C-alpha atoms as an extended CHARMM CRD file, in Angstrom:
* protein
*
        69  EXT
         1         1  UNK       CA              3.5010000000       37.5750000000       17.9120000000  PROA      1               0.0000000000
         2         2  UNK       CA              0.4430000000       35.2160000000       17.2830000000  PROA      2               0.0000000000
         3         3  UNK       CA             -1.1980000000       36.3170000000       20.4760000000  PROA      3               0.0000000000
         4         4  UNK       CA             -0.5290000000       40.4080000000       19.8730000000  PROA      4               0.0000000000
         5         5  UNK       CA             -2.9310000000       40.2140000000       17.1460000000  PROA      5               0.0000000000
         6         6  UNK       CA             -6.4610000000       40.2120000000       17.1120000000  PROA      6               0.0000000000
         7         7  UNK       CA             -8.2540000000       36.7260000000       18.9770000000  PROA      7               0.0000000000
         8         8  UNK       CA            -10.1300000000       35.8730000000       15.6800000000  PROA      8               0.0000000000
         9         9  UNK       CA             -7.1030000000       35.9540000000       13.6120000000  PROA      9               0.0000000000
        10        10  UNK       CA             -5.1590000000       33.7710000000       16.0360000000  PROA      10              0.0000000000
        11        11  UNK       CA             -8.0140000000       31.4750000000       15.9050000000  PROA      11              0.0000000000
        12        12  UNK       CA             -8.2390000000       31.9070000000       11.9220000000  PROA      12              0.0000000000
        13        13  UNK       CA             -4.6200000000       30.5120000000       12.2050000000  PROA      13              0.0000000000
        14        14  UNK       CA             -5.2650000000       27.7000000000       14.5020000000  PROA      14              0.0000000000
        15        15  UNK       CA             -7.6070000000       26.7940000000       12.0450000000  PROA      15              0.0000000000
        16        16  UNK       CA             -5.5440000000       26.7250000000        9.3850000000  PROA      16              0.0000000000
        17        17  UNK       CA             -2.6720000000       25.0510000000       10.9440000000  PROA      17              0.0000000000
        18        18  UNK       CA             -5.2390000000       22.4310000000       12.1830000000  PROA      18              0.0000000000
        19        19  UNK       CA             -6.6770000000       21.9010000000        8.6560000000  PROA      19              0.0000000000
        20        20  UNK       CA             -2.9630000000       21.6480000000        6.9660000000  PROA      20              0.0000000000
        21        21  UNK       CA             -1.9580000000       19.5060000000        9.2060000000  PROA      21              0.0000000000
        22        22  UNK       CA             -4.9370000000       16.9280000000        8.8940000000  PROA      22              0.0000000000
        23        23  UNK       CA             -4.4390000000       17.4020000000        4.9540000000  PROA      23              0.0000000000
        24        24  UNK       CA             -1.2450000000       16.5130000000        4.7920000000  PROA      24              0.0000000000
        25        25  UNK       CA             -1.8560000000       13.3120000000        7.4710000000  PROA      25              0.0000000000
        26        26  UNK       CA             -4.4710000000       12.2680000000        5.0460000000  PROA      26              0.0000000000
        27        27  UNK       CA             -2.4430000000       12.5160000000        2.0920000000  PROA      27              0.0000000000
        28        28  UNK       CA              0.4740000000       10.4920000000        4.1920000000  PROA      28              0.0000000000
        29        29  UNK       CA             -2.6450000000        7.8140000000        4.4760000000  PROA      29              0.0000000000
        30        30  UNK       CA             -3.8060000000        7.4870000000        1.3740000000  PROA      30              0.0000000000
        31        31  UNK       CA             -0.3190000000        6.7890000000        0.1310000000  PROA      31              0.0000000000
        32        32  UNK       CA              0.5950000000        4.1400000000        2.6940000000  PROA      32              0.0000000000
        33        33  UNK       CA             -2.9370000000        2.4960000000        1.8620000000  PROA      33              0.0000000000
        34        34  UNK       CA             -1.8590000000        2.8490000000       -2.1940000000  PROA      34              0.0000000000
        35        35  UNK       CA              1.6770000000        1.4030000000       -1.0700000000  PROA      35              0.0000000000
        36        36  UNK       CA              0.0270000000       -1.4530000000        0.7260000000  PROA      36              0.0000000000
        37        37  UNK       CA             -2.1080000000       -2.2250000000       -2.1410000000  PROA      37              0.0000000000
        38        38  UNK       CA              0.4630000000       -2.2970000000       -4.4230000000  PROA      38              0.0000000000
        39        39  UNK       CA              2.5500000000       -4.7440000000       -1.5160000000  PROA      39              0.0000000000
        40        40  UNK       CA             -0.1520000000       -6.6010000000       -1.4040000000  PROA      40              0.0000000000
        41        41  UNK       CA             -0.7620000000       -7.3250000000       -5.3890000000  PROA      41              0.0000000000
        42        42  UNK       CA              2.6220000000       -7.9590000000       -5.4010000000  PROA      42              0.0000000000
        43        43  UNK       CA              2.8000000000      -10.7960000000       -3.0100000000  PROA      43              0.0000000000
        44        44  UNK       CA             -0.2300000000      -12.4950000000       -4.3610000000  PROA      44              0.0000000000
        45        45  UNK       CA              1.2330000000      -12.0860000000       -7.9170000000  PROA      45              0.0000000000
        46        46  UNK       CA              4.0990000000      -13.8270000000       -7.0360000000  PROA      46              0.0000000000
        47        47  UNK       CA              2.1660000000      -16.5410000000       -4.7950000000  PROA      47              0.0000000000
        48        48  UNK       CA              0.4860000000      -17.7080000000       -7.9440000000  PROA      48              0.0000000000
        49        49  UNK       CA              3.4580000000      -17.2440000000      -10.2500000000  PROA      49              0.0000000000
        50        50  UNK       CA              5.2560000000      -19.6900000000       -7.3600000000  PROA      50              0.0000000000
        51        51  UNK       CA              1.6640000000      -22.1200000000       -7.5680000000  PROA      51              0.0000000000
        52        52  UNK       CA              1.6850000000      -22.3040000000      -10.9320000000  PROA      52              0.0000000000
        53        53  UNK       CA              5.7790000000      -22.9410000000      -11.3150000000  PROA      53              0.0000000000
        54        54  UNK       CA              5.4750000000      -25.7500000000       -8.6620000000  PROA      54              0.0000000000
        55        55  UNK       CA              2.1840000000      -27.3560000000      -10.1080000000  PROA      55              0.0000000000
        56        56  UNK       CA              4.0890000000      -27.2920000000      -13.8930000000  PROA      56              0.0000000000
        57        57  UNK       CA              6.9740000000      -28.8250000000      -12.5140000000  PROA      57              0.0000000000
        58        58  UNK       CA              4.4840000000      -31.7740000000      -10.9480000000  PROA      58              0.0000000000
        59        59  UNK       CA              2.6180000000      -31.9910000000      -14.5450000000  PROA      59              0.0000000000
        60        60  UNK       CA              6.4240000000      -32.5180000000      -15.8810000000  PROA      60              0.0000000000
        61        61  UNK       CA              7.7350000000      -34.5970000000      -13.2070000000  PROA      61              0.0000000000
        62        62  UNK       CA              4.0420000000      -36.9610000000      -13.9560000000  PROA      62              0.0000000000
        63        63  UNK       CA              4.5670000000      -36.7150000000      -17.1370000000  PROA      63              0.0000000000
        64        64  UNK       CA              8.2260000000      -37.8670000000      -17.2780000000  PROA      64              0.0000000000
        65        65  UNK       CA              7.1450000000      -40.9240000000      -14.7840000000  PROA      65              0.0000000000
        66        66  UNK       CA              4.6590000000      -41.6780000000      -17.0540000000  PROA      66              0.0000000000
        67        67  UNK       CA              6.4830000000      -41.9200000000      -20.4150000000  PROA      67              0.0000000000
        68        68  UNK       CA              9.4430000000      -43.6660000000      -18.4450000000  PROA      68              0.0000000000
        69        69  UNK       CA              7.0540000000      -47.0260000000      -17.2480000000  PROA      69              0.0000000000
């Protein structure tokens, strides 16, 4: 039916298919990139929590050696 009508509205189509399509791969983009920011806060928020957790538990384990000599 697309190619019964006149060549510049086929081409208007194309066009318009082309430019949907690349709009909605760019949206699918940005949302991975958001998602993989949001991963990647995550992990790092949870790396420090883990530091900071583990170096506590040394300051208490020191301190406990300490007081016990």
């Amino acid at each position: 039916t697309i190619l019964l009508l006149h060549p510049d509205t086929t081409i208007h189509l194309l066009v318009l298919m082309i430019s949907f399509s690349t709009m909605i791969l760019y949206k699918q983009y940005l949302l991975l990139i958001t998602i993989y920011r949001i991963h990647l806060h995550f992990i790092t928020t949870l790396m420090i929590l883990g530091l900071s957790l583990h170096l506590t538990k040394l300051i208490f384990f020191l301190q406990n050696t300490k007081s016990s000599t």
